[in-house]
mmCIF file of C-alpha atoms in Angstrom:
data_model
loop_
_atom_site.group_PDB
_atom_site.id
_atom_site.type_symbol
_atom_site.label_atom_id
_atom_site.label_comp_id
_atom_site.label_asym_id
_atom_site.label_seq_id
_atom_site.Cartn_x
_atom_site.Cartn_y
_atom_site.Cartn_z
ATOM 1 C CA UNK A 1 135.081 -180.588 82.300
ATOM 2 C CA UNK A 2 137.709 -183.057 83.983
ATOM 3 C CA UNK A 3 138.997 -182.476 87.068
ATOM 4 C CA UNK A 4 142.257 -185.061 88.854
ATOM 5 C CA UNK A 5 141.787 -186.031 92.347
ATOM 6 C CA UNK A 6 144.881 -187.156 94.165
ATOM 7 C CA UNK A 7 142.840 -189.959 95.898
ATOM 8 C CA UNK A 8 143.959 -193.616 95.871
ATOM 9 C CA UNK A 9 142.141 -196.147 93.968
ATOM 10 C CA UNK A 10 142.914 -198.869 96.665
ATOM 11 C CA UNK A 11 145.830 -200.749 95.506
ATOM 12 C CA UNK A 12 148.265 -202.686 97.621
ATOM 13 C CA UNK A 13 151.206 -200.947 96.882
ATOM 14 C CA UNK A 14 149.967 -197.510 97.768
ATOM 15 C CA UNK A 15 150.721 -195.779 94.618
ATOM 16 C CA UNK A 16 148.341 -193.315 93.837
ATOM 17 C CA UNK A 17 146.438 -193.074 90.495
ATOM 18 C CA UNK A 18 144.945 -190.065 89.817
ATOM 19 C CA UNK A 19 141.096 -190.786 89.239
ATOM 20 C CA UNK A 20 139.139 -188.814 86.838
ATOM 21 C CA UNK A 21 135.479 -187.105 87.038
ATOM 22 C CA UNK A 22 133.748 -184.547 85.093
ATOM 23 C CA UNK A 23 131.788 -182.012 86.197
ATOM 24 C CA UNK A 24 129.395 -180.429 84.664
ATOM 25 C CA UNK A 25 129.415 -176.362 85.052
ATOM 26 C CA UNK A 26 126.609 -174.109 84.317
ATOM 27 C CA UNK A 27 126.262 -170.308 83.829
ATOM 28 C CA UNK A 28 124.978 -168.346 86.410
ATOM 29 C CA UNK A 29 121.353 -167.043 86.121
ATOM 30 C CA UNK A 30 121.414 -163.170 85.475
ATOM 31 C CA UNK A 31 119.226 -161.996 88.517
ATOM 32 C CA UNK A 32 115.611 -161.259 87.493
ATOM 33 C CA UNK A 33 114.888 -157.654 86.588
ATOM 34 C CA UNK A 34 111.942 -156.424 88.778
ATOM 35 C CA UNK A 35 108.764 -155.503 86.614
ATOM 36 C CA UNK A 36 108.869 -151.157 88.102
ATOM 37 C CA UNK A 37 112.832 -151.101 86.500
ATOM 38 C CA UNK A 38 111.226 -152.055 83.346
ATOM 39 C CA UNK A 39 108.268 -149.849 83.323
ATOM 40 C CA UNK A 40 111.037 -147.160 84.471
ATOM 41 C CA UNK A 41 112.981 -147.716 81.169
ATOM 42 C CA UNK A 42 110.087 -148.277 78.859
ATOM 43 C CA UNK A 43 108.475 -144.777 80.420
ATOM 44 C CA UNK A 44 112.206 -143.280 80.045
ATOM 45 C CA UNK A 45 112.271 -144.426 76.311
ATOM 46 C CA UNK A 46 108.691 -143.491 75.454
ATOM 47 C CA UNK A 47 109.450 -139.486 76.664
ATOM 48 C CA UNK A 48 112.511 -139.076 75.196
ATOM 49 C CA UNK A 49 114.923 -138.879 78.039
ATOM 50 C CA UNK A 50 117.896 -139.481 77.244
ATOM 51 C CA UNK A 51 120.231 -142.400 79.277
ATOM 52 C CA UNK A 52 121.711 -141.782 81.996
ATOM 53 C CA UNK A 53 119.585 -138.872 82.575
ATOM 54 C CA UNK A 54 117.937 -140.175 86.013
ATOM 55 C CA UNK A 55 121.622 -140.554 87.133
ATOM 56 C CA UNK A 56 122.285 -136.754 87.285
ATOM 57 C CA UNK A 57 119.488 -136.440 90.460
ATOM 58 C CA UNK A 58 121.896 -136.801 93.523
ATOM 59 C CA UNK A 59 120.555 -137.621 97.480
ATOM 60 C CA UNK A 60 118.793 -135.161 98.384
ATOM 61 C CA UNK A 61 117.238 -133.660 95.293
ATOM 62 C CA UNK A 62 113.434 -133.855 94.088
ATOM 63 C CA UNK A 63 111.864 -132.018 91.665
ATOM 64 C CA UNK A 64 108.223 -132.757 90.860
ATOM 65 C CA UNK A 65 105.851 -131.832 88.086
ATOM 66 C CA UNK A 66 102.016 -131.227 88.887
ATOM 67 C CA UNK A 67 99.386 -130.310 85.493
ATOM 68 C CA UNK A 68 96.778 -128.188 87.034
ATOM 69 C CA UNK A 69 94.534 -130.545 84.898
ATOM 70 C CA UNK A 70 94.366 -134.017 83.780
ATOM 71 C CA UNK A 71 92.696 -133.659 80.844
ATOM 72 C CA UNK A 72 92.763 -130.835 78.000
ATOM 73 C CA UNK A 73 92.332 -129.901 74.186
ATOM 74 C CA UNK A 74 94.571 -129.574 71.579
ATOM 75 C CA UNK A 75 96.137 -126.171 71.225
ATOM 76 C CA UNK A 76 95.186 -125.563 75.534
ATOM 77 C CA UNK A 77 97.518 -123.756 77.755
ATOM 78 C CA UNK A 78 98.067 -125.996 80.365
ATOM 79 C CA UNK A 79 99.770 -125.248 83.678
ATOM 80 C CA UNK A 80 102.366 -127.064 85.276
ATOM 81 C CA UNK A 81 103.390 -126.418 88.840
ATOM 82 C CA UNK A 82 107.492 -127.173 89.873
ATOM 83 C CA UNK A 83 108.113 -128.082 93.541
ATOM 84 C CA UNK A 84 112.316 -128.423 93.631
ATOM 85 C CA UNK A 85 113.547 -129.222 96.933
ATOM 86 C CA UNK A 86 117.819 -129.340 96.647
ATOM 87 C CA UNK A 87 120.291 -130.457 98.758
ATOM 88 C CA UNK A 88 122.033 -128.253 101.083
ATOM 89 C CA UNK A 89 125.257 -128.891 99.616
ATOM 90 C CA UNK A 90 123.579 -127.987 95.751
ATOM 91 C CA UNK A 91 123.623 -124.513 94.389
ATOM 92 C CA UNK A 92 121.825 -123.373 91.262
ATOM 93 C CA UNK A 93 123.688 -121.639 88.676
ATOM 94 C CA UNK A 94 120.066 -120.404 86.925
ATOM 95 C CA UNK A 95 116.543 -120.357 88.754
ATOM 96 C CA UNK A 96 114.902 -120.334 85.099
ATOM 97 C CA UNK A 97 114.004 -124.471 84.239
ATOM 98 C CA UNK A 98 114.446 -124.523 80.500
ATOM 99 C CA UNK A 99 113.037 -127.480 78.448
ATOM 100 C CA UNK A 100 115.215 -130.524 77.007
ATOM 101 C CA UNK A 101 116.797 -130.570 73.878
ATOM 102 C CA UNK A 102 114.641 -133.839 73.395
ATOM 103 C CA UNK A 103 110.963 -132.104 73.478
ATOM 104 C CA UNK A 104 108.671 -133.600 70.732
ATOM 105 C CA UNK A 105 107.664 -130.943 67.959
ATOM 106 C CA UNK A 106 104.438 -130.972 68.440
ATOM 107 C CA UNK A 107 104.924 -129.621 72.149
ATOM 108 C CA UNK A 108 105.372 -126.226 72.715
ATOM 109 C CA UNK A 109 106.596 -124.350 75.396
ATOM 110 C CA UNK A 110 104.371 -121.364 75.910
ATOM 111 C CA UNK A 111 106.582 -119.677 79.042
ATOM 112 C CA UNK A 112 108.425 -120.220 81.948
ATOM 113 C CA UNK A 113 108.760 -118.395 85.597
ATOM 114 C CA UNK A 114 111.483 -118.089 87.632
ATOM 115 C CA UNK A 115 111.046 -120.492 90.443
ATOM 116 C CA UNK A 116 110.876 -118.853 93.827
ATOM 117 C CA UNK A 117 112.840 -120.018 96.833
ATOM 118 C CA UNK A 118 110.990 -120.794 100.418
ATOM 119 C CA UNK A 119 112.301 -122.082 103.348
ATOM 120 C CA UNK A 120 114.180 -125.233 103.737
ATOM 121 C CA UNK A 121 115.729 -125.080 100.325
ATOM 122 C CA UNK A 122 112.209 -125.600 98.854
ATOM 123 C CA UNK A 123 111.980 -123.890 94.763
ATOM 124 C CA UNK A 124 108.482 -123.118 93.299
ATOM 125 C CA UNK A 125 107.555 -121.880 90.159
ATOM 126 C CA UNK A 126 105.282 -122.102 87.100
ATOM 127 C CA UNK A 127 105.346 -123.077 83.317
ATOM 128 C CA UNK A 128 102.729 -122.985 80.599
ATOM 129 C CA UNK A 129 102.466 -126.048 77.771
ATOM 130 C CA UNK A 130 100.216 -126.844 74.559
ATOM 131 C CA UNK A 131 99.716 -129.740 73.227
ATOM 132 C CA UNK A 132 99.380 -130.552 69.640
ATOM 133 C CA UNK A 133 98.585 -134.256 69.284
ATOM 134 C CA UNK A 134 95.794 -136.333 71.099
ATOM 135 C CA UNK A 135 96.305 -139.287 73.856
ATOM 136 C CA UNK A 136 97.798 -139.363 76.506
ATOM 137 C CA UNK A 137 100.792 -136.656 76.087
ATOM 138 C CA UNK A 138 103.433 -137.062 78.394
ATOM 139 C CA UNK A 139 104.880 -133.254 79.856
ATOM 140 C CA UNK A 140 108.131 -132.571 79.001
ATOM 141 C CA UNK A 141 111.462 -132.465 80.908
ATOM 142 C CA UNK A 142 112.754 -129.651 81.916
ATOM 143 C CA UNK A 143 116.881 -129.224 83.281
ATOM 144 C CA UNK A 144 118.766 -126.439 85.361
ATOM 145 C CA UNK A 145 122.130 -126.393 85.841
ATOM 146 C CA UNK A 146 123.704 -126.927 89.382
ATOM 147 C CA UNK A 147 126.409 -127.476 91.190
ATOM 148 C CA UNK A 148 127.303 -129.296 94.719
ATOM 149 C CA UNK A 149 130.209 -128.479 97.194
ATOM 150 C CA UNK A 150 132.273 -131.655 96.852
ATOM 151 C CA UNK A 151 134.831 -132.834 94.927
ATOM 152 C CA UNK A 152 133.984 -134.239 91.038
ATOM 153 C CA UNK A 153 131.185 -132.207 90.554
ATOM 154 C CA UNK A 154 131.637 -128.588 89.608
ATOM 155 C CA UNK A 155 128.789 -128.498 87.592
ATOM 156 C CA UNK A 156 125.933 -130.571 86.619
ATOM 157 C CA UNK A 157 122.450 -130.411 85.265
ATOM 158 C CA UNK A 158 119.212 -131.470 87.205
ATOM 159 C CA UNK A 159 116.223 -132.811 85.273
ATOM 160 C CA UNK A 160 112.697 -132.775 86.302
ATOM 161 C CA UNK A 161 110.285 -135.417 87.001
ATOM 162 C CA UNK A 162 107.877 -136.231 84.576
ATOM 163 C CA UNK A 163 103.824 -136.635 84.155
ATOM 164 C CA UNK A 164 101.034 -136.623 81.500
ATOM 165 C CA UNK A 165 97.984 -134.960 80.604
ATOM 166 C CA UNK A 166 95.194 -136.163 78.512
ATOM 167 C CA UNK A 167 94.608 -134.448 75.007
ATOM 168 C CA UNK A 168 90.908 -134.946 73.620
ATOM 169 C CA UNK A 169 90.556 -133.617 69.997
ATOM 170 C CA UNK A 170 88.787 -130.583 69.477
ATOM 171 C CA UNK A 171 86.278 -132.562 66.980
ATOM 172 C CA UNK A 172 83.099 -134.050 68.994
ATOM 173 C CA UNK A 173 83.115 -137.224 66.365
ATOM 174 C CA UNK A 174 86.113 -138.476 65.209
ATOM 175 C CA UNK A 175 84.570 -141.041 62.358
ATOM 176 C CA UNK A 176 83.221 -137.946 60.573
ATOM 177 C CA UNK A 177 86.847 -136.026 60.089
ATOM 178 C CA UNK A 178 90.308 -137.020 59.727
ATOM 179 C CA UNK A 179 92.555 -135.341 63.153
ATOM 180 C CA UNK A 180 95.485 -133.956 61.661
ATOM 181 C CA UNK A 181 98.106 -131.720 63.494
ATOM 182 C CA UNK A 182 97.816 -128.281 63.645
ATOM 183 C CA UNK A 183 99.745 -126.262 61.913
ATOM 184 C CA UNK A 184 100.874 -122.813 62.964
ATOM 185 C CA UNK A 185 98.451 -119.865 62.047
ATOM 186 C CA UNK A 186 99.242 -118.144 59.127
ATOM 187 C CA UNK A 187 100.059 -114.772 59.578
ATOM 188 C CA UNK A 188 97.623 -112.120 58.504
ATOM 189 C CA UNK A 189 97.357 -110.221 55.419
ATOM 190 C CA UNK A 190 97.510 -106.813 54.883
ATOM 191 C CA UNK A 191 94.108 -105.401 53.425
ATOM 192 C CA UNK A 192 94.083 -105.852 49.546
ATOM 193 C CA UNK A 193 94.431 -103.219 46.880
ATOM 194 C CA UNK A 194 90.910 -102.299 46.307
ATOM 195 C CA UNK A 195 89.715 -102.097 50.287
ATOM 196 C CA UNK A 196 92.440 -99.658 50.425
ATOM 197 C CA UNK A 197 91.374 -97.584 47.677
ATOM 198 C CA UNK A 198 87.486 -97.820 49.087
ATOM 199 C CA UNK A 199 88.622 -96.829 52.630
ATOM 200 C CA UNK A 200 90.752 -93.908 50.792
ATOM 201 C CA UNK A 201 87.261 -92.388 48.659
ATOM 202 C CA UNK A 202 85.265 -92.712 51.782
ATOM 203 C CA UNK A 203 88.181 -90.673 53.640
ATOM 204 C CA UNK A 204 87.514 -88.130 50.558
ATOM 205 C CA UNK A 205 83.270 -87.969 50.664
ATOM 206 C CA UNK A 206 83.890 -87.481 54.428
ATOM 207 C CA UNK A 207 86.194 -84.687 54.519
ATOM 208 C CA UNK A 208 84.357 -83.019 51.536
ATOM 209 C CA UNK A 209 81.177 -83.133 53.287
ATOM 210 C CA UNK A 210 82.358 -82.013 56.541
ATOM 211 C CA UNK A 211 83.473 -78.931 54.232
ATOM 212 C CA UNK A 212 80.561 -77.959 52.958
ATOM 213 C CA UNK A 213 78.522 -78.058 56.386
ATOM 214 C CA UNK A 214 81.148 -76.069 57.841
ATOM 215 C CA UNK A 215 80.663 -73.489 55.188
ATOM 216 C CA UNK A 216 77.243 -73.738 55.739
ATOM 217 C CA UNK A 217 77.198 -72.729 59.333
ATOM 218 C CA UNK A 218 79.966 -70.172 59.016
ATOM 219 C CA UNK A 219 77.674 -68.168 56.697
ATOM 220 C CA UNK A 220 74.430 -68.733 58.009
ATOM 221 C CA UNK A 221 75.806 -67.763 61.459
ATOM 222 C CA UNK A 222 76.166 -63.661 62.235
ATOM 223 C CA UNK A 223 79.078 -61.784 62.474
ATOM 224 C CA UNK A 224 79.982 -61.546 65.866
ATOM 225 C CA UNK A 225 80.726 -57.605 67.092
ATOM 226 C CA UNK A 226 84.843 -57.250 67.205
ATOM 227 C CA UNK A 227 85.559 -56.650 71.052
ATOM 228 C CA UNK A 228 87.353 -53.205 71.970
ATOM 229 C CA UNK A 229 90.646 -53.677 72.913
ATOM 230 C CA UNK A 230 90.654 -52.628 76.242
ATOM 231 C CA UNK A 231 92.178 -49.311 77.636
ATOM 232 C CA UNK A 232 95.341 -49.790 79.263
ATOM 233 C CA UNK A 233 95.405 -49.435 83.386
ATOM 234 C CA UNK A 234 95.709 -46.372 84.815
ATOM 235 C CA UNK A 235 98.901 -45.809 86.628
ATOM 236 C CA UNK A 236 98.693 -45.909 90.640
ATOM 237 C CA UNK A 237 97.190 -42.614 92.047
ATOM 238 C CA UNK A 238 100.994 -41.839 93.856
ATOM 239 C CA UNK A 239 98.629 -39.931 97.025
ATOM 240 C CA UNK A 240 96.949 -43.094 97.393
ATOM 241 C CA UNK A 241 100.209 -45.058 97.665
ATOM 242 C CA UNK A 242 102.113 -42.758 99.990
ATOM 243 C CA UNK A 243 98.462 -42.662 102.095
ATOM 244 C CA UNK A 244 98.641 -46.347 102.343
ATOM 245 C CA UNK A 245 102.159 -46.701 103.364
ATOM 246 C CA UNK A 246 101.572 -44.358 106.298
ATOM 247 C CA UNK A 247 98.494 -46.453 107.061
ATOM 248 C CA UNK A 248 101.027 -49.579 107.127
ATOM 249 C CA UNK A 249 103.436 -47.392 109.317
ATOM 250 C CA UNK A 250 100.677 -46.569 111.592
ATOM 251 C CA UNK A 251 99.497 -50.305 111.988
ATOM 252 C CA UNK A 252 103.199 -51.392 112.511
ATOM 253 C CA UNK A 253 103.342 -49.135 115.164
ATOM 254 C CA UNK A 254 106.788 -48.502 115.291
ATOM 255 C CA UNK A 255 105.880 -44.819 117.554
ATOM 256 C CA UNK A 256 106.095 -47.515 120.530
ATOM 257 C CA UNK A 257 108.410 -50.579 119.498
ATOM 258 C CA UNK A 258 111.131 -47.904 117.008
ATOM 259 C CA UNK A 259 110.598 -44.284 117.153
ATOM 260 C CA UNK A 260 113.548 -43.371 115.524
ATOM 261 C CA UNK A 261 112.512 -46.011 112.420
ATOM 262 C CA UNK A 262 108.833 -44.307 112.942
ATOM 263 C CA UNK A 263 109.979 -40.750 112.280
ATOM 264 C CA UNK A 264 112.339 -41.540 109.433
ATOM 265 C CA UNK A 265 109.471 -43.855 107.940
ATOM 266 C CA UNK A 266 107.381 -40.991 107.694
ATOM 267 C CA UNK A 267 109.311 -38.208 106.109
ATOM 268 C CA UNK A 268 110.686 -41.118 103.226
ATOM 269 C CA UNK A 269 107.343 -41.841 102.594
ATOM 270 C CA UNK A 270 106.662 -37.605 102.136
ATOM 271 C CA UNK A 271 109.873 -37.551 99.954
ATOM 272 C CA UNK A 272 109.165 -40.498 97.812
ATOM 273 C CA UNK A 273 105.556 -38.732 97.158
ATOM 274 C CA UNK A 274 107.518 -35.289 96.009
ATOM 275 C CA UNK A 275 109.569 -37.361 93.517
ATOM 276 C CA UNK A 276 106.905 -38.666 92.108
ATOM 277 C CA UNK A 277 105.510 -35.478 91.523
ATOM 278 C CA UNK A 278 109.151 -34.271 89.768
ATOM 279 C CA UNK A 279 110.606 -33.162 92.978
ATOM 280 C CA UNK A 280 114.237 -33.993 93.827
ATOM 281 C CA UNK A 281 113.746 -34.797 97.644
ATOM 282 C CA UNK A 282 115.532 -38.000 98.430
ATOM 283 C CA UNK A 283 118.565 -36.485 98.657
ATOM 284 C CA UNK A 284 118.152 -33.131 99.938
ATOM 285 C CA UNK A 285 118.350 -31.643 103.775
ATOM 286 C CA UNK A 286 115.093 -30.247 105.433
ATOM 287 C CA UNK A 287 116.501 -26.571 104.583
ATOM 288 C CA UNK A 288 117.442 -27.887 100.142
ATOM 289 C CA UNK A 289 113.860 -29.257 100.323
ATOM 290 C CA UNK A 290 112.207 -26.213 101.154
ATOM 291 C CA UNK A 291 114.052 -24.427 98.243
ATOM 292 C CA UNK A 292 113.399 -26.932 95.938
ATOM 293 C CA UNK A 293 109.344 -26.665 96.502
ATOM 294 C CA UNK A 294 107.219 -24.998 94.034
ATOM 295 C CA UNK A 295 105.994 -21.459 96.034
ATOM 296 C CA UNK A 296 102.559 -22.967 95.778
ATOM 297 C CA UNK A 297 103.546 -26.246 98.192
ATOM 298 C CA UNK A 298 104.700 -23.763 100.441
ATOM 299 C CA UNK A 299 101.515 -21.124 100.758
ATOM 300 C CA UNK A 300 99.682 -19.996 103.661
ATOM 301 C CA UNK A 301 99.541 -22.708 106.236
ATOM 302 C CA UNK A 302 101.626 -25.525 104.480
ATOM 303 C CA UNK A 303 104.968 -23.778 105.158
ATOM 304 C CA UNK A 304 104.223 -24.422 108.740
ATOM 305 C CA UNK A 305 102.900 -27.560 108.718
ATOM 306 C CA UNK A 306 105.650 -28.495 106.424
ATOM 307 C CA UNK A 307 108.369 -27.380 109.080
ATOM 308 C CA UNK A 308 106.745 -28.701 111.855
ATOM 309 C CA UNK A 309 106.703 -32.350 110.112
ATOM 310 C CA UNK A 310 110.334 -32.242 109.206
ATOM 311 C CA UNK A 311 112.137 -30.006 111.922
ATOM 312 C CA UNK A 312 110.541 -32.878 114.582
ATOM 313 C CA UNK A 313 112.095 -35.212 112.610
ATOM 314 C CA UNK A 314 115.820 -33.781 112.052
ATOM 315 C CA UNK A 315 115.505 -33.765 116.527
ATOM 316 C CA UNK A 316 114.829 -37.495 116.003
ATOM 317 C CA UNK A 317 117.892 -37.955 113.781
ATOM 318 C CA UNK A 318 120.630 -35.956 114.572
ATOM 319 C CA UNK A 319 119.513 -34.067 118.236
ATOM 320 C CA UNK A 320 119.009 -37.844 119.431
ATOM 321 C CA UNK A 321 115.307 -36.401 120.483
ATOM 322 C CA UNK A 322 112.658 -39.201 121.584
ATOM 323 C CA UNK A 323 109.354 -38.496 122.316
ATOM 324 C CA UNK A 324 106.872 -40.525 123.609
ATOM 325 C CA UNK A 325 104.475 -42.751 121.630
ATOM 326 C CA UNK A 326 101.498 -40.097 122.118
ATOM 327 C CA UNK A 327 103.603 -37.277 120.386
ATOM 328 C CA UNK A 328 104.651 -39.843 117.538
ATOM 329 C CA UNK A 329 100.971 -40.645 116.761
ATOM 330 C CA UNK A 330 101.039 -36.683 116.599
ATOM 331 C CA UNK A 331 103.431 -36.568 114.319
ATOM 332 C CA UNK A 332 101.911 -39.332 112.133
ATOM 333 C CA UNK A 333 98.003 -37.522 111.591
ATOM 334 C CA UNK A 334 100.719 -33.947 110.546
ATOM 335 C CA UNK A 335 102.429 -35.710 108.199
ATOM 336 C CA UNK A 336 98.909 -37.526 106.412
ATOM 337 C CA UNK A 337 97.573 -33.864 106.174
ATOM 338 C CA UNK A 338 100.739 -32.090 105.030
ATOM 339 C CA UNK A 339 100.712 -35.426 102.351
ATOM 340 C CA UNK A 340 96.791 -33.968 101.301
ATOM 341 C CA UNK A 341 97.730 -30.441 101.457
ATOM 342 C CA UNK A 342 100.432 -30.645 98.837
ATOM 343 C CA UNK A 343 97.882 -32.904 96.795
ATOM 344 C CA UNK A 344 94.826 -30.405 97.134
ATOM 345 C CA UNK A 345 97.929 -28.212 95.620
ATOM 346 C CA UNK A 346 98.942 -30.395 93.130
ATOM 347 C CA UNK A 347 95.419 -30.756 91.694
ATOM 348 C CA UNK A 348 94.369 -26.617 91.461
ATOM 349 C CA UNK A 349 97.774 -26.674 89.567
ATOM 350 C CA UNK A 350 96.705 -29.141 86.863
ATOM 351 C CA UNK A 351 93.310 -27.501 86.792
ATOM 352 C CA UNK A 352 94.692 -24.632 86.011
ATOM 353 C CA UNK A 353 96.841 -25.627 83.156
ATOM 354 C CA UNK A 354 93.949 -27.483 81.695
ATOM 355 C CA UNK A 355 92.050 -24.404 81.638
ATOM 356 C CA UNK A 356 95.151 -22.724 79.709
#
């Protein structure tokens, strides 16, 4: 390369005359590439991450990948721990890391948690991997989609770190087998024709056997006596439930908290007995009662006792008559033996008409 100076080459006259030189110009060195860039983009290469893959982790972000072992078989489930600590401008669209698009076939994903958040924008979670070829095997990557709170970047997609495990072949000698890859299992096959049929005839023997000791047994054993049928209940004894309400009356003692409820107590319990016997006496006045009652409810003494009983309480009721609680005890031991009066009279009737 030439270049013109506008220096003088010394003459007398002062003109100038431009004097030539050349110059010799040389490229620029390209800086040197430092040796843990290169290992960076071999490593990159060698997993099958894609360029410009490292660029999508922003300041701030970190998401690292721990196997629970170093070393494993083919076909292990082998656990690998996330620790994702974000930004606090990032947000995550999806807290379930799902594996690249660029995982080798003979890795397989066996499942993935859902990370957990802790304090401090800190993300934790848990994935499971097996590995199908031997060496050293490196562990996939695995992306979530995020987003940060500035302008230009509405959405983008945050890849993990990466790390390797060790996979020793199941076979203690290699020289003595060829490794292969494993294949998938095959599924299983359904039981062939003649199992079926043999599991069917046994079925048979068994149920034709279990037949023929049941017969056995059922003829062997003796008839067992046919039970009775049992006699249907007698109905309630109607003295023994009018008894028991006065009893109930009498333990209530309504003679000293109610007298008026005591009295009228009483004489419904003395009517309800008479309609159970076929006597209309619910509705019926002291004086209608005493017409409506057989001649033989009514003989020698009962009349009296019978008025007594019922005239005391018509005073209660209408005369506004109230005794004291020693005269309504009275009145409660009259009414209990009018109530087995009229049943010692009940019962000579129906002894009678048996005897007809």
């Amino acid at each position: 390369m030439e270049v013109t100076d506008g220096r003088t080459d010394g003459r007398a006259d002062g003109a100038r005359t431009p004097v030539r030189c050349a110059i010799s110009v040389r490229p620029s060195a390209r800086p040197p590439v430092r040796p843990s860039v290169r290992l960076l983009a071999v490593a990159l290469l060698v997993l099958g991450v894609p360029r410009g893959a490292v660029a999508q982790t922003l300041h701030g972000q970190h998401w690292d990948v721990v196997p629970a072992v170093d070393s494993a078989t083919v076909g292990d489930s082998v656990l690998i721990r996330f620790r994702l600590r974000l930004d606090e401008r990032d947000l995550l669209f999806d807290t379930i890391p799902k594996p690249s698009e660029n995982t080798p076939a003979w890795v397989r994903v066996l499942g993935v948690e859902r990370l957990t958040r802790h304090p401090d924008r800190i993300f934790t979670g848990r994935a499971w991997v097996a590995f199908y070829r031997t060496g050293e095997q490196p562990v996939p990557v695995f992306e979530l989609p995020f987003m940060r709170s500035v302008k230009g970047l509405s959405r983008g997609t945050l890849r993990s770190d990466t790390a390797s495990v060790d996979i020793v072949p199941l076979v203690s000698d290699p020289s003595s087998a060829t490794l292969r890859d494993i294949k998938e299992p095959a599924p299983p096959r359904g039981p062939g024709v003649f199992a079926l049929a043999g599991g069917l005839f046994a079925l048979l023997v068994a149920g034709v056997l279990a037949w023929r000791i049941g017969r056995r047994r059922a003829e062997a054993a003796p008839a067992a006596p046919v039970a009775a049928e049992p006699s249907p209940p007698a109905p309630p004894d109607p003295y023994q439930i009018a008894l028991a309400r006065l009893d109930e009356i009498e333990h209530e003692r309504w003679g000293e908290r109610d007298v008026v409820r005591h009295y009228e107590s009483v004489t419904d319990t003395l009517r309800d007995y008479l309609e159970s016997r076929g006597v209309p006496a619910r509705e019926r006045t002291t004086t209608e009662l005493r017409w409506q009652l057989p001649p033989a409810m009514l003989a020698g003494g009962v009349r009296l006792r019978f008025e007594e009983v019922f005239d005391d309480a018509d005073l209660v009721k209408f005369a506004k008559w109230r005794p004291d609680p020693a005269a309504a005890g009275l009145f409660l031991g009259s009414a209990k033996d009018l109530l087995a009066r009229w049943r010692a009279v009940r019962t000579a009737d129906e002894v009678l008409d048996a005897v007809r």
